[in-house]
Amino acid sequence: MPFPYLTTRLRAALFRPIDIAWLVLFRIGAGVLIATEHLGAVIMGHPQQYLAARHHFTYLLAPLPDLSAPALYAFYAATIGAGLAVAAGWHYRLAAAVLTVGTWWIFLLDSTGYINHHYLFCLIAGLLLVLPAHRAASLDGRAGRVTPSPTAPAWTRYLLLGQVSIVYFFAGLAKLNPDWLAARPLTIWLGHKGNWWLIGPLLTTAWLPWLMSYAGLLLDLFITPLLLWRRTRPWAYGAAAFFHLSNVAIFGLGTFPWFSLLMTALFFDPDFPRHLPGAVGRWFRQRVPQPTAADVITIPSPLLLRTVVLGLTVYAAVQIAVPLRHFLYPGEVHWTEQGHNFAWHMMLRNKDSNAQFRVRFAADGHEEVADLSQLLSPRQRKFADFPDNLLRVAHWLAEDYRAQGRPLAAVYVDSQVSLNGRPAKPFIAPDVNLLDYEPTLAPAAWLTAAPPL
């Protein structure tokens, strides 16, 4: 680096030793919650649903091969075991590597099952791989496989605080759309809960969707600066806790609300786990050594300093650019779905869709309605929300008919989609031959325009 003053300031900022207690808590919580999420998926039958499908809607940039039952269950078992090993700090680097591969592989198997917090788990698993979270209160430390340390370099905390801040900010930015500001999605979802015991009448009041919509918007946009300011931090965390626990009560959302509370807590001082009440705080005070005045900044080599600065810069740039990519596509993102995933667009749209495919035979030109019952599993019926998946089904139909010796000249789709309670309208014009197109990252010019917002 050509500027000595800047290098000195960077070294002091990034490698300042801070109490490692926060990182130990995060390691334990993240490992246990990721393992629990995947164990819950097995209990709920997600692997069985995957295996029941003849075809899978993989991601365009990650066309993974289909997995057999033994391989799929091995991935789940390895991921669950690796999460628990990370939590315990047992062969930590290897466990974090297995956790990273396992979470990403399972996540990328089928795009119709995209969930924002599964994507977040994948990112966090990768970050755990580079964090020295096993330097205290770990089985690696007890076994002598790693040198114990009461501190961690400050850049590790900046990395995780940056990640959670990005999630909150882009979740709030995405809510600045006409449908969310008109409380449409929450009105639909809460309207289905009127038969709930005790709170059903409250959930179906006219004002609650509006209150929840604007409270969620304001929390996502302003939670980070309020957490960074010490005087408002406890109040901001209390608001976040109320928000996430409300989501648990109303929507469930698996382990995501609990994981959000864990990550949001990282805004407190690095030693905050030592001050937690009861057995938890006592465990940290007993098991995690207290930093002393003798702990000084580790002088990194120029190569290490450059590596950390470059790594943080590239990671931040990617995490900011990916959620903004939908602005490169024409049309309403919640209609086209292009750029919707990986952008922290959380619970922003409700879609009801259906699709019926018509095939035209090359030999005589006659048409018939295709039977999808042998092509798709019941769990995959939501594919009709996504234009790329409609193209894939069309090409799968063409392959099937070709294998039967009945080649097709065209595949059409009568696709109706309702966005956030509006009247259903065609997603694709019924005279568009889907065989003329391939799934790509390019704008889908063959889609119809979104209904007025």
Short mmCIF file of C-alpha atoms in Angstrom, two decimals:
data_model
loop_
_atom_site.label_atom_id
_atom_site.label_comp_id
_atom_site.label_asym_id
_atom_site.label_seq_id
_atom_site.Cartn_x
_atom_site.Cartn_y
_atom_site.Cartn_z
CA MET A 1 0.00 0.00 0.00
CA PRO A 2 1.54 3.34 -1.06
CA PHE A 3 0.26 5.48 1.84
CA PRO A 4 2.01 4.65 5.14
CA TYR A 5 -0.47 6.69 7.20
CA LEU A 6 -3.43 4.89 5.66
CA THR A 7 -1.71 1.56 6.22
CA THR A 8 -1.16 2.37 9.89
CA ARG A 9 -4.77 3.41 10.36
CA LEU A 10 -6.04 0.32 8.55
CA ARG A 11 -3.84 -1.95 10.63
CA ALA A 12 -5.09 -0.36 13.83
CA ALA A 13 -8.73 -0.53 12.76
CA LEU A 14 -8.76 -4.04 11.34
CA PHE A 15 -6.38 -5.85 13.67
CA ARG A 16 -7.22 -4.18 16.97
CA PRO A 17 -7.74 -7.02 19.48
CA ILE A 18 -11.28 -7.27 20.84
CA ASP A 19 -12.84 -9.67 23.32
CA ILE A 20 -13.54 -13.00 21.59
CA ALA A 21 -16.63 -13.77 23.71
CA TRP A 22 -19.03 -12.45 21.04
CA LEU A 23 -17.44 -14.68 18.40
CA VAL A 24 -17.69 -17.76 20.61
CA LEU A 25 -21.39 -17.07 21.15
CA PHE A 26 -21.91 -16.59 17.42
CA ARG A 27 -20.05 -19.80 16.59
CA ILE A 28 -22.19 -21.82 18.97
CA GLY A 29 -25.47 -20.20 17.98
CA ALA A 30 -24.86 -20.28 14.23
CA GLY A 31 -23.69 -23.90 14.25
CA VAL A 32 -26.64 -25.11 16.29
CA LEU A 33 -29.25 -23.12 14.34
CA ILE A 34 -27.96 -24.18 10.90
CA ALA A 35 -27.89 -27.79 12.04
CA THR A 36 -31.41 -27.44 13.46
CA GLU A 37 -32.73 -25.94 10.23
CA HIS A 38 -31.46 -28.87 8.19
CA LEU A 39 -32.65 -31.42 10.73
CA GLY A 40 -36.08 -29.81 10.56
CA ALA A 41 -36.00 -30.10 6.76
CA VAL A 42 -35.40 -33.84 7.06
CA ILE A 43 -38.21 -34.22 9.59
CA MET A 44 -40.57 -32.25 7.33
CA GLY A 45 -39.77 -34.49 4.39
CA HIS A 46 -37.84 -32.14 2.12
CA PRO A 47 -35.41 -34.85 0.96
CA GLN A 48 -38.32 -37.18 0.18
CA GLN A 49 -40.00 -34.42 -1.83
CA TYR A 50 -36.81 -33.84 -3.78
CA LEU A 51 -36.41 -37.53 -4.55
CA ALA A 52 -40.04 -37.79 -5.65
CA ALA A 53 -39.47 -35.25 -8.42
CA ARG A 54 -38.42 -36.48 -11.84
CA HIS A 55 -36.80 -33.17 -12.83
CA HIS A 56 -35.35 -30.37 -10.71
CA PHE A 57 -35.27 -26.63 -11.30
CA THR A 58 -31.60 -25.94 -10.67
CA TYR A 59 -30.10 -22.44 -10.74
CA LEU A 60 -28.82 -21.19 -14.08
CA LEU A 61 -25.30 -20.55 -12.78
CA ALA A 62 -25.16 -23.78 -10.73
CA PRO A 63 -26.65 -26.67 -12.74
CA LEU A 64 -25.96 -29.37 -10.15
CA PRO A 65 -26.52 -33.03 -11.03
CA ASP A 66 -29.44 -34.92 -9.48
CA LEU A 67 -28.60 -36.75 -6.25
CA SER A 68 -29.53 -40.31 -5.38
CA ALA A 69 -31.21 -41.01 -2.04
CA PRO A 70 -27.99 -42.19 -0.30
CA ALA A 71 -26.05 -39.15 -1.55
CA LEU A 72 -28.81 -36.70 -0.57
CA TYR A 73 -29.20 -38.07 2.94
CA ALA A 74 -25.41 -38.14 3.29
CA PHE A 75 -25.34 -34.42 2.46
CA TYR A 76 -27.98 -33.68 5.08
CA ALA A 77 -26.25 -35.83 7.70
CA ALA A 78 -22.87 -34.23 6.97
CA THR A 79 -24.33 -30.73 7.14
CA ILE A 80 -26.12 -31.37 10.43
CA GLY A 81 -23.03 -32.99 11.93
CA ALA A 82 -20.78 -30.21 10.67
CA GLY A 83 -23.03 -27.56 12.21
CA LEU A 84 -22.79 -29.22 15.59
CA ALA A 85 -19.02 -29.68 15.18
CA VAL A 86 -18.64 -25.99 14.38
CA ALA A 87 -20.65 -25.11 17.49
CA ALA A 88 -18.37 -27.30 19.61
CA GLY A 89 -15.20 -26.09 17.88
CA TRP A 90 -14.25 -29.68 17.01
CA HIS A 91 -11.91 -29.89 14.00
CA TYR A 92 -13.34 -26.47 13.33
CA ARG A 93 -11.81 -25.60 9.95
CA LEU A 94 -12.73 -28.95 8.44
CA ALA A 95 -16.21 -28.80 9.96
CA ALA A 96 -16.75 -25.27 8.63
CA ALA A 97 -15.64 -26.39 5.16
CA VAL A 98 -18.09 -29.31 5.22
CA LEU A 99 -20.83 -27.00 6.50
CA THR A 100 -20.16 -24.54 3.69
CA VAL A 101 -20.26 -27.18 0.96
CA GLY A 102 -23.30 -28.89 2.50
CA THR A 103 -25.43 -25.79 2.95
CA TRP A 104 -24.66 -24.46 -0.51
CA TRP A 105 -25.19 -27.81 -2.24
CA ILE A 106 -28.53 -28.47 -0.56
CA PHE A 107 -29.62 -24.88 -1.18
CA LEU A 108 -28.75 -25.01 -4.89
CA LEU A 109 -30.48 -28.32 -5.60
CA ASP A 110 -33.85 -26.79 -6.49
CA SER A 111 -34.56 -23.10 -7.15
CA THR A 112 -38.30 -23.49 -6.50
CA GLY A 113 -37.43 -23.89 -2.82
CA TYR A 114 -35.52 -20.58 -2.58
CA ILE A 115 -35.77 -19.04 0.90
CA ASN A 116 -33.85 -15.94 1.93
CA HIS A 117 -32.65 -17.29 5.24
CA HIS A 118 -31.30 -20.45 3.60
CA TYR A 119 -29.20 -18.18 1.41
CA LEU A 120 -28.07 -16.30 4.52
CA PHE A 121 -27.07 -19.59 6.17
CA CYS A 122 -24.93 -20.38 3.12
CA LEU A 123 -23.16 -17.03 3.37
CA ILE A 124 -22.61 -17.38 7.11
CA ALA A 125 -21.22 -20.90 6.74
CA GLY A 126 -18.66 -19.53 4.30
CA LEU A 127 -17.77 -16.68 6.65
CA LEU A 128 -17.31 -19.08 9.56
CA LEU A 129 -14.67 -20.81 7.48
CA VAL A 130 -12.43 -17.72 7.60
CA LEU A 131 -13.20 -16.60 11.17
CA PRO A 132 -10.97 -17.73 14.07
CA ALA A 133 -14.03 -18.65 16.12
CA HIS A 134 -12.41 -21.76 17.62
CA ARG A 135 -9.70 -19.85 19.50
CA ALA A 136 -11.62 -20.02 22.79
CA ALA A 137 -14.02 -22.42 24.54
CA SER A 138 -13.55 -25.06 21.83
CA LEU A 139 -12.68 -28.72 21.68
CA ASP A 140 -9.83 -27.80 19.36
CA GLY A 141 -8.36 -25.61 22.08
CA ARG A 142 -8.81 -28.29 24.70
CA ALA A 143 -7.08 -30.85 22.46
CA GLY A 144 -4.19 -28.52 21.65
CA ARG A 145 -5.01 -28.27 17.94
CA VAL A 146 -5.19 -24.48 18.14
CA THR A 147 -3.52 -21.88 20.32
CA PRO A 148 -6.18 -20.38 22.63
CA SER A 149 -6.69 -16.64 22.54
CA PRO A 150 -8.93 -14.31 24.55
CA THR A 151 -9.18 -11.89 21.59
CA ALA A 152 -10.04 -11.76 17.92
CA PRO A 153 -9.06 -9.11 15.37
CA ALA A 154 -11.67 -6.40 14.95
CA TRP A 155 -12.16 -7.10 11.23
CA THR A 156 -13.99 -10.32 12.10
CA ARG A 157 -16.72 -8.33 13.85
CA TYR A 158 -16.88 -5.70 11.11
CA LEU A 159 -17.46 -8.49 8.59
CA LEU A 160 -20.48 -9.92 10.39
CA LEU A 161 -21.92 -6.53 11.32
CA GLY A 162 -21.64 -5.54 7.67
CA GLN A 163 -23.46 -8.69 6.61
CA VAL A 164 -26.41 -8.24 8.95
CA SER A 165 -26.60 -4.52 8.09
CA ILE A 166 -26.81 -5.35 4.38
CA VAL A 167 -29.68 -7.79 5.02
CA TYR A 168 -31.66 -5.24 7.01
CA PHE A 169 -31.02 -2.34 4.64
CA PHE A 170 -31.92 -4.15 1.42
CA ALA A 171 -34.96 -5.73 3.06
CA GLY A 172 -36.11 -2.20 3.88
CA LEU A 173 -35.20 -0.79 0.47
CA ALA A 174 -37.23 -3.53 -1.22
CA LYS A 175 -40.29 -2.55 0.85
CA LEU A 176 -40.34 0.87 -0.84
CA ASN A 177 -42.74 -0.36 -3.49
CA PRO A 178 -46.42 0.49 -4.06
CA ASP A 179 -47.81 -2.86 -2.96
CA TRP A 180 -45.97 -2.93 0.37
CA LEU A 181 -46.83 0.71 1.04
CA ALA A 182 -50.48 -0.20 0.40
CA ALA A 183 -50.18 -3.15 2.84
CA ARG A 184 -51.32 -5.60 0.14
CA PRO A 185 -49.16 -8.66 0.99
CA LEU A 186 -49.83 -8.58 4.74
CA THR A 187 -53.54 -7.97 4.19
CA ILE A 188 -53.69 -11.20 2.19
CA TRP A 189 -51.61 -13.31 4.57
CA LEU A 190 -53.21 -12.09 7.78
CA GLY A 191 -56.65 -12.44 6.23
CA HIS A 192 -56.14 -16.22 6.15
CA LYS A 193 -55.61 -16.40 9.91
CA GLY A 194 -58.99 -15.26 11.16
CA ASN A 195 -59.81 -18.69 12.59
CA TRP A 196 -56.80 -18.69 14.92
CA TRP A 197 -57.65 -19.11 18.56
CA LEU A 198 -57.73 -15.90 20.58
CA ILE A 199 -55.71 -13.67 18.22
CA GLY A 200 -57.60 -14.44 14.99
CA PRO A 201 -59.91 -11.39 15.25
CA LEU A 202 -56.91 -9.14 15.89
CA LEU A 203 -54.98 -10.46 12.88
CA THR A 204 -57.90 -9.74 10.54
CA THR A 205 -58.49 -6.15 11.62
CA ALA A 206 -58.16 -3.60 8.82
CA TRP A 207 -55.47 -1.54 10.53
CA LEU A 208 -53.00 -4.27 11.58
CA PRO A 209 -51.54 -4.97 8.08
CA TRP A 210 -50.86 -1.24 7.72
CA LEU A 211 -49.20 -1.02 11.11
CA MET A 212 -47.04 -4.10 10.46
CA SER A 213 -46.09 -2.97 6.95
CA TYR A 214 -44.83 0.45 8.00
CA ALA A 215 -43.27 -0.78 11.25
CA GLY A 216 -41.35 -3.41 9.29
CA LEU A 217 -40.24 -0.83 6.72
CA LEU A 218 -38.98 1.61 9.34
CA LEU A 219 -37.26 -1.08 11.37
CA ASP A 220 -35.37 -2.48 8.39
CA LEU A 221 -34.23 0.93 7.16
CA PHE A 222 -33.19 2.44 10.50
CA ILE A 223 -32.26 -0.48 12.75
CA THR A 224 -28.56 -0.39 11.83
CA PRO A 225 -27.85 3.27 12.70
CA LEU A 226 -29.92 2.90 15.88
CA LEU A 227 -27.92 -0.16 16.87
CA LEU A 228 -24.62 1.57 16.16
CA TRP A 229 -25.48 4.41 18.56
CA ARG A 230 -24.91 3.20 22.10
CA ARG A 231 -27.72 5.29 23.63
CA THR A 232 -30.41 3.83 21.34
CA ARG A 233 -28.96 0.34 21.06
CA PRO A 234 -30.98 -1.37 23.82
CA TRP A 235 -34.23 0.15 22.54
CA ALA A 236 -33.41 -0.80 18.96
CA TYR A 237 -32.62 -4.36 19.95
CA GLY A 238 -35.86 -4.53 21.91
CA ALA A 239 -37.78 -3.41 18.83
CA ALA A 240 -35.95 -6.00 16.70
CA ALA A 241 -36.71 -8.71 19.28
CA PHE A 242 -40.41 -7.79 19.28
CA PHE A 243 -40.44 -7.82 15.46
CA HIS A 244 -38.73 -11.19 15.10
CA LEU A 245 -40.69 -12.86 17.90
CA SER A 246 -43.91 -11.58 16.33
CA ASN A 247 -42.85 -13.30 13.12
CA VAL A 248 -42.36 -16.51 15.08
CA ALA A 249 -45.88 -16.28 16.50
CA ILE A 250 -47.60 -15.35 13.23
CA PHE A 251 -45.54 -16.87 10.42
CA GLY A 252 -43.18 -19.38 12.02
CA LEU A 253 -40.27 -18.98 9.59
CA GLY A 254 -38.21 -21.81 11.10
CA THR A 255 -34.96 -20.78 12.75
CA PHE A 256 -34.65 -17.48 10.87
CA PRO A 257 -36.10 -15.16 13.57
CA TRP A 258 -33.81 -16.71 16.19
CA PHE A 259 -30.81 -16.42 13.87
CA SER A 260 -31.72 -12.77 13.24
CA LEU A 261 -31.77 -12.10 16.97
CA LEU A 262 -28.35 -13.74 17.29
CA MET A 263 -26.83 -11.63 14.52
CA THR A 264 -28.48 -8.42 15.71
CA ALA A 265 -27.00 -8.97 19.19
CA LEU A 266 -23.52 -8.65 17.69
CA PHE A 267 -23.96 -4.86 17.74
CA PHE A 268 -23.48 -4.91 21.51
CA ASP A 269 -19.96 -4.60 22.91
CA PRO A 270 -17.77 -7.64 22.15
CA ASP A 271 -17.80 -8.75 25.79
CA PHE A 272 -21.60 -8.73 26.13
CA PRO A 273 -21.92 -12.54 26.51
CA ARG A 274 -20.02 -12.27 29.80
CA HIS A 275 -22.78 -10.04 31.16
CA LEU A 276 -25.71 -12.25 30.18
CA PRO A 277 -27.79 -13.39 33.15
CA GLY A 278 -27.74 -16.80 34.75
CA ALA A 279 -25.83 -19.85 33.61
CA VAL A 280 -25.03 -18.47 30.16
CA GLY A 281 -23.07 -15.47 31.43
CA ARG A 282 -21.41 -17.61 34.09
CA TRP A 283 -20.32 -20.13 31.43
CA PHE A 284 -18.66 -17.38 29.38
CA ARG A 285 -16.92 -15.90 32.39
CA GLN A 286 -15.55 -19.32 33.33
CA ARG A 287 -14.70 -20.75 29.91
CA VAL A 288 -13.58 -17.75 27.85
CA PRO A 289 -10.40 -16.07 29.16
CA GLN A 290 -10.65 -12.39 29.90
CA PRO A 291 -8.48 -10.12 27.70
CA THR A 292 -5.75 -8.25 29.52
CA ALA A 293 -3.84 -5.04 28.99
CA ALA A 294 -1.00 -7.15 27.61
CA ASP A 295 -3.03 -7.97 24.50
CA VAL A 296 -1.74 -5.69 21.78
CA ILE A 297 -2.38 -5.28 18.10
CA THR A 298 -0.92 -8.13 16.11
CA ILE A 299 1.32 -6.68 13.43
CA PRO A 300 0.13 -8.29 10.21
CA SER A 301 2.46 -8.80 7.29
CA PRO A 302 1.86 -6.53 4.30
CA LEU A 303 0.49 -9.56 2.42
CA LEU A 304 -1.99 -10.39 5.18
CA LEU A 305 -3.12 -6.77 5.44
CA ARG A 306 -3.66 -6.56 1.68
CA THR A 307 -5.51 -9.89 1.71
CA VAL A 308 -7.89 -8.81 4.47
CA VAL A 309 -8.56 -5.39 2.90
CA LEU A 310 -9.09 -6.89 -0.56
CA GLY A 311 -11.27 -9.70 0.80
CA LEU A 312 -13.51 -7.35 2.78
CA THR A 313 -13.78 -4.93 -0.15
CA VAL A 314 -14.68 -7.59 -2.72
CA TYR A 315 -17.14 -9.30 -0.41
CA ALA A 316 -18.88 -6.02 0.42
CA ALA A 317 -19.01 -5.03 -3.26
CA VAL A 318 -20.62 -8.33 -4.26
CA GLN A 319 -23.12 -8.23 -1.39
CA ILE A 320 -24.16 -4.71 -2.42
CA ALA A 321 -24.20 -5.30 -6.19
CA VAL A 322 -26.20 -8.55 -6.24
CA PRO A 323 -29.33 -7.12 -4.55
CA LEU A 324 -29.27 -4.16 -6.96
CA ARG A 325 -29.09 -6.23 -10.14
CA HIS A 326 -32.86 -6.22 -10.65
CA PHE A 327 -32.57 -2.58 -11.74
CA LEU A 328 -30.80 -3.90 -14.85
CA TYR A 329 -33.99 -5.68 -15.90
CA PRO A 330 -37.04 -3.94 -17.37
CA GLY A 331 -40.41 -4.41 -15.77
CA GLU A 332 -41.65 -4.99 -12.23
CA VAL A 333 -39.32 -7.41 -10.43
CA HIS A 334 -42.12 -9.01 -8.41
CA TRP A 335 -43.83 -9.90 -11.69
CA THR A 336 -40.84 -10.98 -13.79
CA GLU A 337 -38.89 -12.50 -10.83
CA GLN A 338 -35.68 -11.45 -12.60
CA GLY A 339 -33.33 -10.27 -9.88
CA HIS A 340 -35.77 -11.15 -7.09
CA ASN A 341 -33.71 -13.91 -5.48
CA PHE A 342 -30.52 -13.14 -3.53
CA ALA A 343 -31.75 -9.55 -3.03
CA TRP A 344 -33.35 -9.82 0.43
CA HIS A 345 -36.84 -9.28 -0.99
CA MET A 346 -38.52 -10.82 2.04
CA MET A 347 -42.23 -11.65 1.95
CA LEU A 348 -43.00 -8.87 -0.52
CA ARG A 349 -45.42 -10.56 -2.88
CA ASN A 350 -48.19 -13.10 -2.90
CA LYS A 351 -48.67 -14.97 -6.16
CA ASP A 352 -51.36 -17.38 -7.28
CA SER A 353 -50.41 -19.03 -10.53
CA ASN A 354 -51.35 -21.87 -12.82
CA ALA A 355 -50.08 -23.05 -16.18
CA GLN A 356 -51.45 -25.37 -18.82
CA PHE A 357 -49.15 -26.38 -21.67
CA ARG A 358 -50.25 -27.00 -25.25
CA VAL A 359 -47.98 -28.91 -27.61
CA ARG A 360 -48.05 -28.83 -31.42
CA PHE A 361 -46.68 -31.82 -33.27
CA ALA A 362 -44.23 -31.41 -36.10
CA ALA A 363 -45.68 -34.25 -38.18
CA ASP A 364 -49.25 -33.05 -38.68
CA GLY A 365 -49.52 -29.75 -36.79
CA HIS A 366 -52.29 -30.82 -34.46
CA GLU A 367 -52.28 -29.65 -30.85
CA GLU A 368 -53.10 -31.23 -27.51
CA VAL A 369 -52.88 -30.31 -23.84
CA ALA A 370 -49.82 -31.83 -22.17
CA ASP A 371 -50.13 -33.96 -19.05
CA LEU A 372 -47.72 -32.67 -16.38
CA SER A 373 -48.56 -35.27 -13.75
CA GLN A 374 -45.66 -37.51 -14.79
CA LEU A 375 -43.27 -34.62 -15.31
CA LEU A 376 -43.59 -32.64 -12.06
CA SER A 377 -44.23 -33.48 -8.42
CA PRO A 378 -47.00 -31.74 -6.43
CA ARG A 379 -44.37 -29.73 -4.51
CA GLN A 380 -43.13 -28.20 -7.76
CA ARG A 381 -46.44 -26.65 -8.76
CA LYS A 382 -45.17 -23.18 -7.76
CA PHE A 383 -42.85 -23.31 -10.78
CA ALA A 384 -45.42 -21.28 -12.73
CA ASP A 385 -44.38 -18.12 -10.83
CA PHE A 386 -41.03 -18.08 -12.62
CA PRO A 387 -40.45 -17.50 -16.36
CA ASP A 388 -37.26 -19.55 -16.57
CA ASN A 389 -39.05 -22.54 -15.07
CA LEU A 390 -41.85 -22.30 -17.62
CA LEU A 391 -39.20 -22.52 -20.33
CA ARG A 392 -37.63 -25.53 -18.67
CA VAL A 393 -40.93 -27.39 -18.48
CA ALA A 394 -41.48 -26.66 -22.17
CA HIS A 395 -38.10 -28.14 -23.08
CA TRP A 396 -38.64 -31.16 -20.79
CA LEU A 397 -41.93 -31.80 -22.61
CA ALA A 398 -40.14 -31.58 -25.96
CA GLU A 399 -37.55 -34.11 -24.79
CA ASP A 400 -40.25 -36.50 -23.60
CA TYR A 401 -42.21 -36.36 -26.83
CA ARG A 402 -39.01 -36.69 -28.88
CA ALA A 403 -38.13 -39.84 -26.92
CA GLN A 404 -41.56 -41.21 -27.85
CA GLY A 405 -40.87 -40.58 -31.54
CA ARG A 406 -43.33 -37.68 -31.65
CA PRO A 407 -41.24 -34.52 -32.12
CA LEU A 408 -42.82 -31.16 -31.38
CA ALA A 409 -42.86 -28.01 -33.46
CA ALA A 410 -44.00 -25.75 -30.62
CA VAL A 411 -44.94 -25.62 -26.97
CA TYR A 412 -47.32 -22.93 -25.75
CA VAL A 413 -48.46 -22.10 -22.25
CA ASP A 414 -51.71 -20.70 -20.97
CA SER A 415 -50.32 -19.17 -17.79
CA GLN A 416 -52.39 -17.08 -15.40
CA VAL A 417 -50.77 -15.20 -12.51
CA SER A 418 -52.35 -13.06 -9.81
CA LEU A 419 -49.93 -10.67 -8.07
CA ASN A 420 -50.85 -9.50 -4.57
CA GLY A 421 -54.56 -10.10 -4.95
CA ARG A 422 -55.04 -8.50 -8.37
CA PRO A 423 -57.14 -10.25 -11.02
CA ALA A 424 -55.15 -12.98 -12.76
CA LYS A 425 -53.68 -12.18 -16.16
CA PRO A 426 -51.53 -14.07 -18.68
CA PHE A 427 -47.88 -14.27 -17.66
CA ILE A 428 -46.84 -15.17 -21.20
CA ALA A 429 -48.84 -14.56 -24.36
CA PRO A 430 -50.50 -17.85 -25.40
CA ASP A 431 -49.03 -17.64 -28.94
CA VAL A 432 -45.37 -17.53 -27.79
CA ASN A 433 -43.50 -20.70 -28.77
CA LEU A 434 -41.41 -21.45 -25.69
CA LEU A 435 -39.09 -23.70 -27.68
CA ASP A 436 -37.74 -20.57 -29.37
CA TYR A 437 -36.15 -19.51 -26.08
CA GLU A 438 -33.65 -20.91 -23.59
CA PRO A 439 -33.39 -20.01 -19.90
CA THR A 440 -30.76 -17.28 -19.60
CA LEU A 441 -29.87 -14.32 -17.41
CA ALA A 442 -30.95 -11.95 -20.19
CA PRO A 443 -34.16 -9.93 -19.83
CA ALA A 444 -37.22 -12.04 -20.63
CA ALA A 445 -38.71 -9.89 -23.36
CA TRP A 446 -41.32 -12.56 -24.08
CA LEU A 447 -43.16 -11.91 -20.80
CA THR A 448 -46.31 -9.83 -20.64
CA ALA A 449 -46.28 -6.51 -18.84
CA ALA A 450 -47.05 -6.49 -15.13
CA PRO A 451 -50.54 -5.46 -14.03
CA PRO A 452 -50.81 -1.83 -12.89
CA LEU A 453 -49.52 -1.33 -9.35
#
